[in-house]
Coordinates of C-alpha atoms in Angstrom, one line a residue:
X11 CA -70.2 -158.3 43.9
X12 CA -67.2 -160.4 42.5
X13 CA -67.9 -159.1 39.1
X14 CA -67.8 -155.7 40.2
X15 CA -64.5 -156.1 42.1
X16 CA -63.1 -157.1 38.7
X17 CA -64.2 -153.8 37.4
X18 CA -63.3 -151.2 40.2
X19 CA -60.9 -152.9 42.5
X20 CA -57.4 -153.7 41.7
X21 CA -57.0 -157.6 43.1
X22 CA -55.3 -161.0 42.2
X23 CA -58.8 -162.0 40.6
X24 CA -57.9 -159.4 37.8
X25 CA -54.3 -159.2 38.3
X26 CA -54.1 -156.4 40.0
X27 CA -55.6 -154.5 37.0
X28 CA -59.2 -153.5 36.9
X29 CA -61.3 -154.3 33.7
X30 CA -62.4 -150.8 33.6
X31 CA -58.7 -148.9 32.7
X32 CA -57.7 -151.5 30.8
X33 CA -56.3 -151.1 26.9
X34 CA -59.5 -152.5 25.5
X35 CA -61.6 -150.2 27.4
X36 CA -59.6 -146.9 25.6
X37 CA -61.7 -147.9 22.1
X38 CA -64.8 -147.9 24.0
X39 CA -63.8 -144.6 26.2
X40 CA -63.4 -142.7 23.1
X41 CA -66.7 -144.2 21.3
X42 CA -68.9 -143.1 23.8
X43 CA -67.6 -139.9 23.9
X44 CA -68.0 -139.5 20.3
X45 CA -71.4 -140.8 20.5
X46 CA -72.6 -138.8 23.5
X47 CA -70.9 -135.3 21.9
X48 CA -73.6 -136.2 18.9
X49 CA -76.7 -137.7 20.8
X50 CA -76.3 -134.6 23.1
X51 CA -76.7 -132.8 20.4
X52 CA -79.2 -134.1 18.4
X53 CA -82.0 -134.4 21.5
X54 CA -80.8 -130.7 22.5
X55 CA -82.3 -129.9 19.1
X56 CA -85.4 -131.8 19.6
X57 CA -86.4 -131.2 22.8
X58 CA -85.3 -127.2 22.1
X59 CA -88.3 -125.0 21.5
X60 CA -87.1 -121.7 23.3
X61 CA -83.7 -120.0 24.0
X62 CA -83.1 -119.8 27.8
X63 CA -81.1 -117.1 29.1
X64 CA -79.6 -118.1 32.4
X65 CA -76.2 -116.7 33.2
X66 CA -74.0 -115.7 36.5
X67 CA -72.7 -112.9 34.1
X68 CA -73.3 -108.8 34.6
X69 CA -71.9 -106.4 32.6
X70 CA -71.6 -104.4 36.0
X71 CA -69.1 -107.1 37.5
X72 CA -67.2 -107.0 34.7
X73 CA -66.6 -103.2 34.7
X74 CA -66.0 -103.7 38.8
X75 CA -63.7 -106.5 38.1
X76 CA -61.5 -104.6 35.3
X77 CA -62.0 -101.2 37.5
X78 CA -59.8 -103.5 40.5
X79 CA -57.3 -104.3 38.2
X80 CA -56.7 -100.9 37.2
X81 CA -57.0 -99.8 41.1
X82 CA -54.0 -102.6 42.0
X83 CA -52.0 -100.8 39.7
X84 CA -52.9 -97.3 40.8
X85 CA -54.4 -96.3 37.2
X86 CA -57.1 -94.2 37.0
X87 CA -60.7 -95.7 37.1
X88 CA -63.0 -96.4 33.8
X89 CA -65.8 -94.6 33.9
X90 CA -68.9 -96.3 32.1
X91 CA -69.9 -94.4 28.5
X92 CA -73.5 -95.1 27.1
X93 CA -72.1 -94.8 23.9
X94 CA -69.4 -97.5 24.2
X95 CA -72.0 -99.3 25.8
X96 CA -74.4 -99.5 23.4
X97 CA -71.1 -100.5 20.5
X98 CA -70.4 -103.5 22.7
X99 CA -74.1 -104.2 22.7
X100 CA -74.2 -103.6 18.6
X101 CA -71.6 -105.8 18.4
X102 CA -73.2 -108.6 20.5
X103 CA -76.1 -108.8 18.0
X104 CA -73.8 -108.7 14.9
X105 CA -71.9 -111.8 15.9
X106 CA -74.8 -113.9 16.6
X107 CA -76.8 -112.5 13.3
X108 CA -73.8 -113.2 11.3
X109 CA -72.6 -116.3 13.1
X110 CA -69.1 -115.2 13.5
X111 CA -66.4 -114.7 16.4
X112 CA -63.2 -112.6 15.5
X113 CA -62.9 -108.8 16.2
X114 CA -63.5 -108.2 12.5
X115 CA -66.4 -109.2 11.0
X116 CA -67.1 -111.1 8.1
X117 CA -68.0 -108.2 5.8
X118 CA -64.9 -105.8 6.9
X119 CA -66.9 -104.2 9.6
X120 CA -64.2 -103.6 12.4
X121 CA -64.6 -102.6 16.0
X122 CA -63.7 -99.3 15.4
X123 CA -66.5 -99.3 13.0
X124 CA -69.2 -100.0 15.8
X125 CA -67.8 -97.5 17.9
X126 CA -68.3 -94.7 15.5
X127 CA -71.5 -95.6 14.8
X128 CA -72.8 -95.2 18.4
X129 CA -71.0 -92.0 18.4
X130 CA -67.9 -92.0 20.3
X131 CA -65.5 -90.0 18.4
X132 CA -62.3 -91.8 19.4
X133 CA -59.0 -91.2 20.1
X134 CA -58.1 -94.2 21.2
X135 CA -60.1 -97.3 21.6
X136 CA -60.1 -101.6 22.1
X137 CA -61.9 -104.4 22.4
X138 CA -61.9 -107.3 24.2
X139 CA -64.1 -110.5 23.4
X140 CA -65.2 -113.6 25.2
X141 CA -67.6 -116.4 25.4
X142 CA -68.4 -119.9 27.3
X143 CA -67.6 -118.2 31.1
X144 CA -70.9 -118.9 33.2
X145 CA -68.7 -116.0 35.5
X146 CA -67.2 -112.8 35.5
X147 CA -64.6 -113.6 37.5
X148 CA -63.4 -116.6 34.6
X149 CA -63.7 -113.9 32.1
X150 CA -61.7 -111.0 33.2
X151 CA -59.3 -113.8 35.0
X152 CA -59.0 -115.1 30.8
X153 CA -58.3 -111.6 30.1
X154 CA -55.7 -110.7 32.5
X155 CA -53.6 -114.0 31.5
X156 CA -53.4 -112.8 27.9
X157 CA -50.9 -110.8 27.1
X158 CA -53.0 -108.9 24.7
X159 CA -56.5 -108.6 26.6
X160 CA -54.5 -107.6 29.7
X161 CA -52.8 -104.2 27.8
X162 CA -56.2 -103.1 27.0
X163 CA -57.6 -103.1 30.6
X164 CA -54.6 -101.4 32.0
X165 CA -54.0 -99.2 29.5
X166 CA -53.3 -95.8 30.7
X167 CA -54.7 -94.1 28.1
X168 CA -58.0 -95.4 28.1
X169 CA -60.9 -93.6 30.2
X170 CA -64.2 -95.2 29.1
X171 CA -65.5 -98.6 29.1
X172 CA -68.7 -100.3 28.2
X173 CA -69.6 -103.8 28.1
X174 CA -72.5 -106.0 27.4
X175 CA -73.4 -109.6 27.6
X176 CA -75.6 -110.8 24.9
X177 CA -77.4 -114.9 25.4
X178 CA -78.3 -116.2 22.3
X179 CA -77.8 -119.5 19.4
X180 CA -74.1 -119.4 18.3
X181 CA -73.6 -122.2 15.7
X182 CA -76.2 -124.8 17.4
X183 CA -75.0 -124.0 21.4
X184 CA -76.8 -121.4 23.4
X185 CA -73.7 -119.0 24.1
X186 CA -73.4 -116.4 26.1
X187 CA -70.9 -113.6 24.8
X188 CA -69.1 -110.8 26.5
X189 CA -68.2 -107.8 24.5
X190 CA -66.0 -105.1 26.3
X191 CA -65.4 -102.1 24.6
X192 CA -62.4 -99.5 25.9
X193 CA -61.6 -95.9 25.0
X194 CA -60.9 -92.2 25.5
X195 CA -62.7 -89.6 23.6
X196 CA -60.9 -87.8 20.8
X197 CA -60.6 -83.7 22.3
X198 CA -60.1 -81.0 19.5
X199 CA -56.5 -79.6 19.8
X200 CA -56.7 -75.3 18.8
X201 CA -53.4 -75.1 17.3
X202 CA -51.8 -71.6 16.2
X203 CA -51.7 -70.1 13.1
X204 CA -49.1 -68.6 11.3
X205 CA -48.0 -66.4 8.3
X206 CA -45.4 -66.8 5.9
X207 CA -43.8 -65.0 2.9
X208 CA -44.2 -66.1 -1.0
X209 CA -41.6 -65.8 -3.0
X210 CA -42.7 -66.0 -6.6
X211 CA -40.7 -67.6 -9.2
X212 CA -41.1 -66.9 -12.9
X213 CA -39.0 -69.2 -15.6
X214 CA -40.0 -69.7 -18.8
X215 CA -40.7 -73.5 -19.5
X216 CA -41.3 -75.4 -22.5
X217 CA -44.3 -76.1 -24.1
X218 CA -46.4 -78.7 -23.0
X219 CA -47.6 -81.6 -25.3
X220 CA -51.8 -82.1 -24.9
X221 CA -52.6 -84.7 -22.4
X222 CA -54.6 -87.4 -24.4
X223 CA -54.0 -90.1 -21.7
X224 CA -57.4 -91.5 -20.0
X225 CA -57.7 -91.6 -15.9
X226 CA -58.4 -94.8 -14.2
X227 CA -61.9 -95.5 -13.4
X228 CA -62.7 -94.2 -10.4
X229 CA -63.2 -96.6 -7.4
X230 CA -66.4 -96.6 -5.1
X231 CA -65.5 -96.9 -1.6
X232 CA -68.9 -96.1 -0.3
X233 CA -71.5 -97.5 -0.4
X234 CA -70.0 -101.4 -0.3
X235 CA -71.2 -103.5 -2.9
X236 CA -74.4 -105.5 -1.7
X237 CA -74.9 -103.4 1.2
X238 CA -78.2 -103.1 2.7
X239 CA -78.9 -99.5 3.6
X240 CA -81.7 -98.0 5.8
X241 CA -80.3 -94.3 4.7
X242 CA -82.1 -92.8 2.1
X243 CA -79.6 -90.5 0.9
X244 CA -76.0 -92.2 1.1
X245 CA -73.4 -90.2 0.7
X246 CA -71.5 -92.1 -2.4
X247 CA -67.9 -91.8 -1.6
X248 CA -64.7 -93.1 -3.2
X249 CA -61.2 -92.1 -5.2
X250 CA -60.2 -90.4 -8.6
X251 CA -57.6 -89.0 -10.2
X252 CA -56.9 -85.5 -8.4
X253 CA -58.9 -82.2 -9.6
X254 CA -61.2 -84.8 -12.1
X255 CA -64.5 -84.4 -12.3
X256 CA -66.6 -87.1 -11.3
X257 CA -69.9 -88.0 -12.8
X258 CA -72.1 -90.4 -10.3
X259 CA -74.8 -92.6 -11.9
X260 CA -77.6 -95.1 -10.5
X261 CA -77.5 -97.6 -13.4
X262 CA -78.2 -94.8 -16.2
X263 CA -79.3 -91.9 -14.7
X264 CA -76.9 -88.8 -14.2
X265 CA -77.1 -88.3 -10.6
X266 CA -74.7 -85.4 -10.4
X267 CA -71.0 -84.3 -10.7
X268 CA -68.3 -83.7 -8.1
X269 CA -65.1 -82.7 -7.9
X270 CA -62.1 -84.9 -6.9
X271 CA -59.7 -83.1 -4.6
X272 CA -55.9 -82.9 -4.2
X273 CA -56.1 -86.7 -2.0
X274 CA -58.1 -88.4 -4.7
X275 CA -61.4 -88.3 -2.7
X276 CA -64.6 -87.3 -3.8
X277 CA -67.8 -86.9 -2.0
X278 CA -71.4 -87.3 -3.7
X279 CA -74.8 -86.6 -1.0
X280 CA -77.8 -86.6 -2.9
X281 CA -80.4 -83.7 -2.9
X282 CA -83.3 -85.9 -2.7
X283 CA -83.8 -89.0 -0.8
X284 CA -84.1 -92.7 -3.0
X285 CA -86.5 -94.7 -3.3
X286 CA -87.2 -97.8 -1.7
X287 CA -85.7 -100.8 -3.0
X288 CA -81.9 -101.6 -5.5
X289 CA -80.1 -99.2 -7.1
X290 CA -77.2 -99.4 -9.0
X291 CA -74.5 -96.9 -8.4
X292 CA -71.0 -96.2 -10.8
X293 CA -69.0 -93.7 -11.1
X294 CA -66.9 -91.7 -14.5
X295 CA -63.7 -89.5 -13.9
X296 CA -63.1 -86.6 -16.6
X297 CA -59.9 -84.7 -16.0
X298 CA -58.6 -81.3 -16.5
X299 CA -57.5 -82.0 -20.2
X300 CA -61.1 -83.7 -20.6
X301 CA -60.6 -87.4 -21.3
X302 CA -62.8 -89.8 -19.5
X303 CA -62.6 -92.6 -17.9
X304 CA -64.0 -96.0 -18.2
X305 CA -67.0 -96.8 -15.8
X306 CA -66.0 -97.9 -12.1
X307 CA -67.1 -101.1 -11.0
X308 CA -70.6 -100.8 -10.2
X309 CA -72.1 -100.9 -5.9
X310 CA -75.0 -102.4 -6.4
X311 CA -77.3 -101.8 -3.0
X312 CA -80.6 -102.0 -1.3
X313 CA -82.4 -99.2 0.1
X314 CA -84.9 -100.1 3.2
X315 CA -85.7 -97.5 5.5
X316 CA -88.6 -99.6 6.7
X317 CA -88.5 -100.9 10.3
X318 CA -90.0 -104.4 11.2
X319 CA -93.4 -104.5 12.9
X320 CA -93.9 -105.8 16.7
X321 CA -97.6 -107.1 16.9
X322 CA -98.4 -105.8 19.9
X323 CA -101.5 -107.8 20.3
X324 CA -99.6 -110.6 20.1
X325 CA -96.8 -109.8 22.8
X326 CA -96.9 -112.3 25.9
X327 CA -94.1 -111.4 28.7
X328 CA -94.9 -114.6 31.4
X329 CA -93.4 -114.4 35.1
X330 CA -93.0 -117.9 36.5
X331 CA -90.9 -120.2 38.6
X332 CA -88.3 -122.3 36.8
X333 CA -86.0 -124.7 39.2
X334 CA -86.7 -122.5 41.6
X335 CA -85.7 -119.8 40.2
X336 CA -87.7 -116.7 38.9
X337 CA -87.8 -116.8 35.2
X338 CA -89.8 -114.4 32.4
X339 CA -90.9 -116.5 29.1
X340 CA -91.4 -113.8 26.1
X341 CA -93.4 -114.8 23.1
X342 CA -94.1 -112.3 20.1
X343 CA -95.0 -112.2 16.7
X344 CA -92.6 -109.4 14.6
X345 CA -93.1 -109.2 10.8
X346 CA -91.3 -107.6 7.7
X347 CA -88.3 -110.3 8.3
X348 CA -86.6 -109.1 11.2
X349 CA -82.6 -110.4 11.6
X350 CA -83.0 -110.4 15.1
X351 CA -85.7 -110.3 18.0
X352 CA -83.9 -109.1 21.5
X353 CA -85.6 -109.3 24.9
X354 CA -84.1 -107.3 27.3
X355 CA -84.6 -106.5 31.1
X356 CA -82.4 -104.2 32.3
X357 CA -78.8 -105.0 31.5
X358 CA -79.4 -108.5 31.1
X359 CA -80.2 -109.5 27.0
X360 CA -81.4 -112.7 25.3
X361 CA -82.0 -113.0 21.3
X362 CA -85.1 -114.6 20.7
X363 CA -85.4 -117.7 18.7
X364 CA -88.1 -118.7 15.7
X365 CA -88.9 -122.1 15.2
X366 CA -92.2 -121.0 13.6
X367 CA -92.2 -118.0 11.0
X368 CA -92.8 -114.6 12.5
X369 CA -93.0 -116.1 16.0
X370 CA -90.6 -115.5 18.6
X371 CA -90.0 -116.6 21.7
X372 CA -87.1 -117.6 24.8
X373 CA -87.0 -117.5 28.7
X374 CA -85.1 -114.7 30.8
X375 CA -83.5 -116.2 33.8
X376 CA -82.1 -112.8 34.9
X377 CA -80.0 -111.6 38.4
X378 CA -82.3 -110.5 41.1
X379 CA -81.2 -107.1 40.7
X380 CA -82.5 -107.2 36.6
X381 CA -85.8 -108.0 38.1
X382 CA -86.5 -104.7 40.3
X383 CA -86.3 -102.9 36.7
X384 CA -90.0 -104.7 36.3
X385 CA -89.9 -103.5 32.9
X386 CA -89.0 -106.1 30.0
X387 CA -88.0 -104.3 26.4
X388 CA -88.5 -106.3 23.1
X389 CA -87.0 -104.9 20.0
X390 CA -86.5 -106.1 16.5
X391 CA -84.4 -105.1 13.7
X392 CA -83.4 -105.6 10.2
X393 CA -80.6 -106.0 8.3
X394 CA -80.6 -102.9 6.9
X395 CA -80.4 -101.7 11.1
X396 CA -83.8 -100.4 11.1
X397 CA -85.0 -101.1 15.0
X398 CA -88.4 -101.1 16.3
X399 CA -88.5 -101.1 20.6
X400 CA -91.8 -101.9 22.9
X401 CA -91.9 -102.5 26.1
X402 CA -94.1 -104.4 28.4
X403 CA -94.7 -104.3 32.2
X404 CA -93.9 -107.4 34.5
X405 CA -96.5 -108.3 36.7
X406 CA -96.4 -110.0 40.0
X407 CA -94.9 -113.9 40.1
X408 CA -97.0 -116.0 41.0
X409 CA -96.3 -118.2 44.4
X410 CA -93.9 -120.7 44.0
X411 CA -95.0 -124.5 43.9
X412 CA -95.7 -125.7 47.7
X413 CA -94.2 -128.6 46.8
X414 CA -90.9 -127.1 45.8
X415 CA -90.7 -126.0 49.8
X416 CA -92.6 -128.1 51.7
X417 CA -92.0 -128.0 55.7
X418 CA -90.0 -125.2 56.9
X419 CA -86.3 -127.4 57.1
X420 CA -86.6 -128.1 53.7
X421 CA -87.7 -124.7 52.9
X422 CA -84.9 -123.5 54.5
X423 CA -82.2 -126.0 53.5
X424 CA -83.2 -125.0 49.8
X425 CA -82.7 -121.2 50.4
X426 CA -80.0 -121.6 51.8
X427 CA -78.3 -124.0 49.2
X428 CA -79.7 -121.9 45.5
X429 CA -76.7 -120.0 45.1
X430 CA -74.6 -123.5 45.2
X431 CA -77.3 -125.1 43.3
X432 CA -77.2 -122.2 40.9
X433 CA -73.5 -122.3 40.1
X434 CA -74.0 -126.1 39.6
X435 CA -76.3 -126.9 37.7
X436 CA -76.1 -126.9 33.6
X437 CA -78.1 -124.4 32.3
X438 CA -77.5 -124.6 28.8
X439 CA -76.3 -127.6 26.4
X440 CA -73.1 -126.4 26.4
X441 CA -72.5 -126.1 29.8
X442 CA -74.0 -130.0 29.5
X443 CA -71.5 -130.7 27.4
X444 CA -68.6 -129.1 29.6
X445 CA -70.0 -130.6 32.8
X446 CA -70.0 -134.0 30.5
X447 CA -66.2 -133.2 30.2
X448 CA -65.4 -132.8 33.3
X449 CA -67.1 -135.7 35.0
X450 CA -65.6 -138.1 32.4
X451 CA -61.8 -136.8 33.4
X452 CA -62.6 -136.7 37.1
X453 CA -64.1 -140.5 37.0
X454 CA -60.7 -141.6 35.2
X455 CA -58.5 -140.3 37.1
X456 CA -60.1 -141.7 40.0
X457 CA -59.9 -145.0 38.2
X458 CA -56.4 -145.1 37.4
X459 CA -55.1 -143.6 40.6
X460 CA -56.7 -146.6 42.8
X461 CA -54.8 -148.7 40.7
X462 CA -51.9 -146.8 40.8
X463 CA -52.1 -146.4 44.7
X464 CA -52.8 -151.0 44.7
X465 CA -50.1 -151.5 42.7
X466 CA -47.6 -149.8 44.9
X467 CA -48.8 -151.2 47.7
X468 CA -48.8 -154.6 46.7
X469 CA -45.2 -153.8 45.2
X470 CA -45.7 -154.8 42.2
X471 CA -44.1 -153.9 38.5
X472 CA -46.4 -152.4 35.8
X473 CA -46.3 -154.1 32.6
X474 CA -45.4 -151.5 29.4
X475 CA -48.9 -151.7 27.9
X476 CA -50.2 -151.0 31.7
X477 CA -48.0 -148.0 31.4
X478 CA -49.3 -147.1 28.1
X479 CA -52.9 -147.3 29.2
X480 CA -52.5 -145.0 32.0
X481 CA -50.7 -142.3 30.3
X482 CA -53.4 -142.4 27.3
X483 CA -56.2 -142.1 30.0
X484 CA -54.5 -139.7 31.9
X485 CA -54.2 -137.4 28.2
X486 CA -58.2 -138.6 27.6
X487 CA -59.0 -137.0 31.4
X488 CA -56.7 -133.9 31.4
X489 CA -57.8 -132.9 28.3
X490 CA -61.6 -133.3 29.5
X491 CA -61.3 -131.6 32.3
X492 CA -59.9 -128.6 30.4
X493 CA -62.2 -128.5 27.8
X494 CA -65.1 -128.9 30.2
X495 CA -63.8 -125.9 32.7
X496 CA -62.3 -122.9 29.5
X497 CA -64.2 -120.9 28.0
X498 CA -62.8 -118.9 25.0
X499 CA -61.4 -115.4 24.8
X500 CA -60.2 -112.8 21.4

């Protein structure tokens, strides 16, 4: 007991300064956390053999929460668009395949781009990102304290929303990423035309000297370079000198010709799909005066309209009890080199993980409400964006363990405490590492004010290397406790 009073409690044994806040102790403070951040790490990887969804997150709170923010401001209310829906999902899967978290992503593809593509011809549109929040309430609460986040859900103009939460790997960390998507859809304006007089003008000019000058080489904007497309027949799109005449080639073969027009653009669609597999495009400009161009640089690109395969024989969708809680385990086999393997149950998504070639396989710990859809989706798709979708029944869970709620008060003490329990617990290493965080600060503070509160009430002076040492701890604990509590918004 003595030994521990010169640990904890501030006495003339240890004069008046526990062994456990002292200056030494900083070195070892630090170490461990070090050490733990690593260890943590390293067993999470070991003992990992699924992905676990398990989030407090809907994508239904979050359009209820921005929808109150707009409604204390008397804006109108967002409706919910499948099509901006489905971009935030896109988007979802593109981070995690690609490993990347910015609004843009690492080959050019921008927002905007996503939105298009699931066909919502904008006239205005935003996005708002976030990821880490085990609530919806942190991450519209993140949203509305950023200056930027918070324009977008009260903008005025906007009149659509969708938003998805996709659970997957993210850089070694199961994650759990929100993607809102805002807009208004762009309406066709009839505007009136007009007539106006033409005055010709006649003047004699001087002779003009032949044009011997060669055009640039065209430039292909699309396809990109290294693009993998599941489109047969791209359209091969890019710019010229004006009114040049553009011949298109895959490696040597004339494809066609088209003209340039008065902006420089020119437009080539094939007549006949391609076949599987590279090709080779580049592009040479003639103009009027016929002098030709040098070759453009070439787009070299794959063409694979081929979707993976889901063997269906194979598929294994699992209800059982997991800490209580209902959970679905999804195992499948998908072949032709699928990016990504998704398991969905109403609005609630987890990307599957493979730690064994064509086999993949996680644990859904959806909402209660997820689970009266009693339909689970698994779809697959490429890089090229070729998707393949099943879907599977859910069958009956089974009876929880007896043991879990044996005798009726602790039956009812448990149901009664899950949702605490539920908002408690880690469910993920990197809510292990935040809870890590904030249990480290909490236990220092509560270290250094007992000693604080003994010294000033034994009236006595702190020495300047006492001093020190509590305002280092007090920086090692603050900063622990916010890293453990943030999550992270774009």
């Amino acid at each position: 007991m003595r030994s521990l009073k010169k640990l904890f409690i501030p006495h003339s044994g240890n004069q008046f300064h526990p062994h456990l806040i002292r200056f030494r102790m900083l070195a070892l403070y630090c170490l461990v956390l070090i050490v733990s951040q690593f260890a943590l790490g390293f067993f999470s990887d070991i003992s990992k053999t699924k992905a676990i969804a398990a989030t407090a997150i809907s994508s239904q709170e979050i359009v209820n929460l921005t929808n109150l923010e707009r409604q204390k401001r008397e804006l109108p209310l967002l409706k919910e668009n499948e099509m901006l829906k489905k971009a935030a999902y896109e988007k979802g899967l593109d981070m995690f395949a690609d490993q990347y978290w910015a609004h843009v992503a690492s080959d050019g593809t921008t927002p905007w781009d996503f939105i298009l593509q699931a066909g919502y011809d904008y006239l205005y549109a935003g996005e708002n990102l976030a990821k880490d929040f085990t609530t919806a309430e942190g991450a519209v609460n993140a949203w509305m304290h950023s200056p930027s986040h918070r324009d977008n859900i009260i903008n005025s103009e906007f009149q659509d929303i969708g938003v998805a939460v996709v659970t997957g790997q993210f850089k070694g960390s199961e994650t759990t990423i929100c993607v809102q998507m805002l807009g208004s859809l762009f309406q066709q304006k009839t505007v009136e035309s007009f007539s106006s007089s033409e005055t010709t003008l006649s003047q004699s000019l001087p002779e003009a000297k032949p044009d011997v000058t060669s055009p640039q080489p065209p430039i292909i904007l699309k396809p990109q370079d290294q693009a993998i497309l599941n489109d047969p027949q791209p359209a091969i799109e890019g710019i010229s000198e004006s009114y040049a005449t553009v011949a298109i080639y895959d490696q040597d073969l004339l494809l066609g010709e088209v003209p340039a027009d008065s902006q420089n653009a020119f437009s080539y669609r094939p007549p006949e799909p391609f076949p599987e597999g590279g090709h080779v495009f580049s592009a040479i400009a003639t103009d009027q005066a016929g002098n030709a161009s040098g070759p453009s640089f070439p787009a070299s690109v794959v063409i694979d309209t081929l979707a993976p395969f889901i063997d269906l024989g194979s598929l294994e969708v699992t209800p059982f009890w997991r800490m209580g809680e209902r959970a679905i385990e999804v195992r499948v086999v998908v072949l032709s080199d699928p990016d990504q393997a998704v398991a969905r149950i109403g609005d609630f998504t987890l990307i599957l993980t493979s730690y064994q070639k064509d086999l993949y396989e996680g644990v859904l710990v959806p909402p209660t409400e997820a689970l009266n859809q009693n339909v689970v989706f698994i779809s697959a798709k490429d890089r090229a964006g070729n998707e393949v979708e099943t879907k599977s029944s859910l069958s009956a869970f089974p009876e929880p363990n007896p043991q879990l709620y044996a005798g009726s008060i602790l039956g009812e003490f448990m149901s009664r405490s899950e949702n605490i329990i539920n908002k408690l617990k880690p469910k993920s290493f990197q809510e292990n590492i935040r809870f890590f965080y904030i249990l480290f600060g909490l236990v220092l503070v509560l270290l250094f004010g007992v000693d604080s509160v003994s010294l000033n009430l034994k009236g006595m002076q702190r020495q300047s290397s006492h001093s020190l040492t509590h305002a280092v701890f007090f920086g090692l604990s603050l900063l622990g406790i916010i890293f453990g509590s943030m999550g992270v918004i774009l």
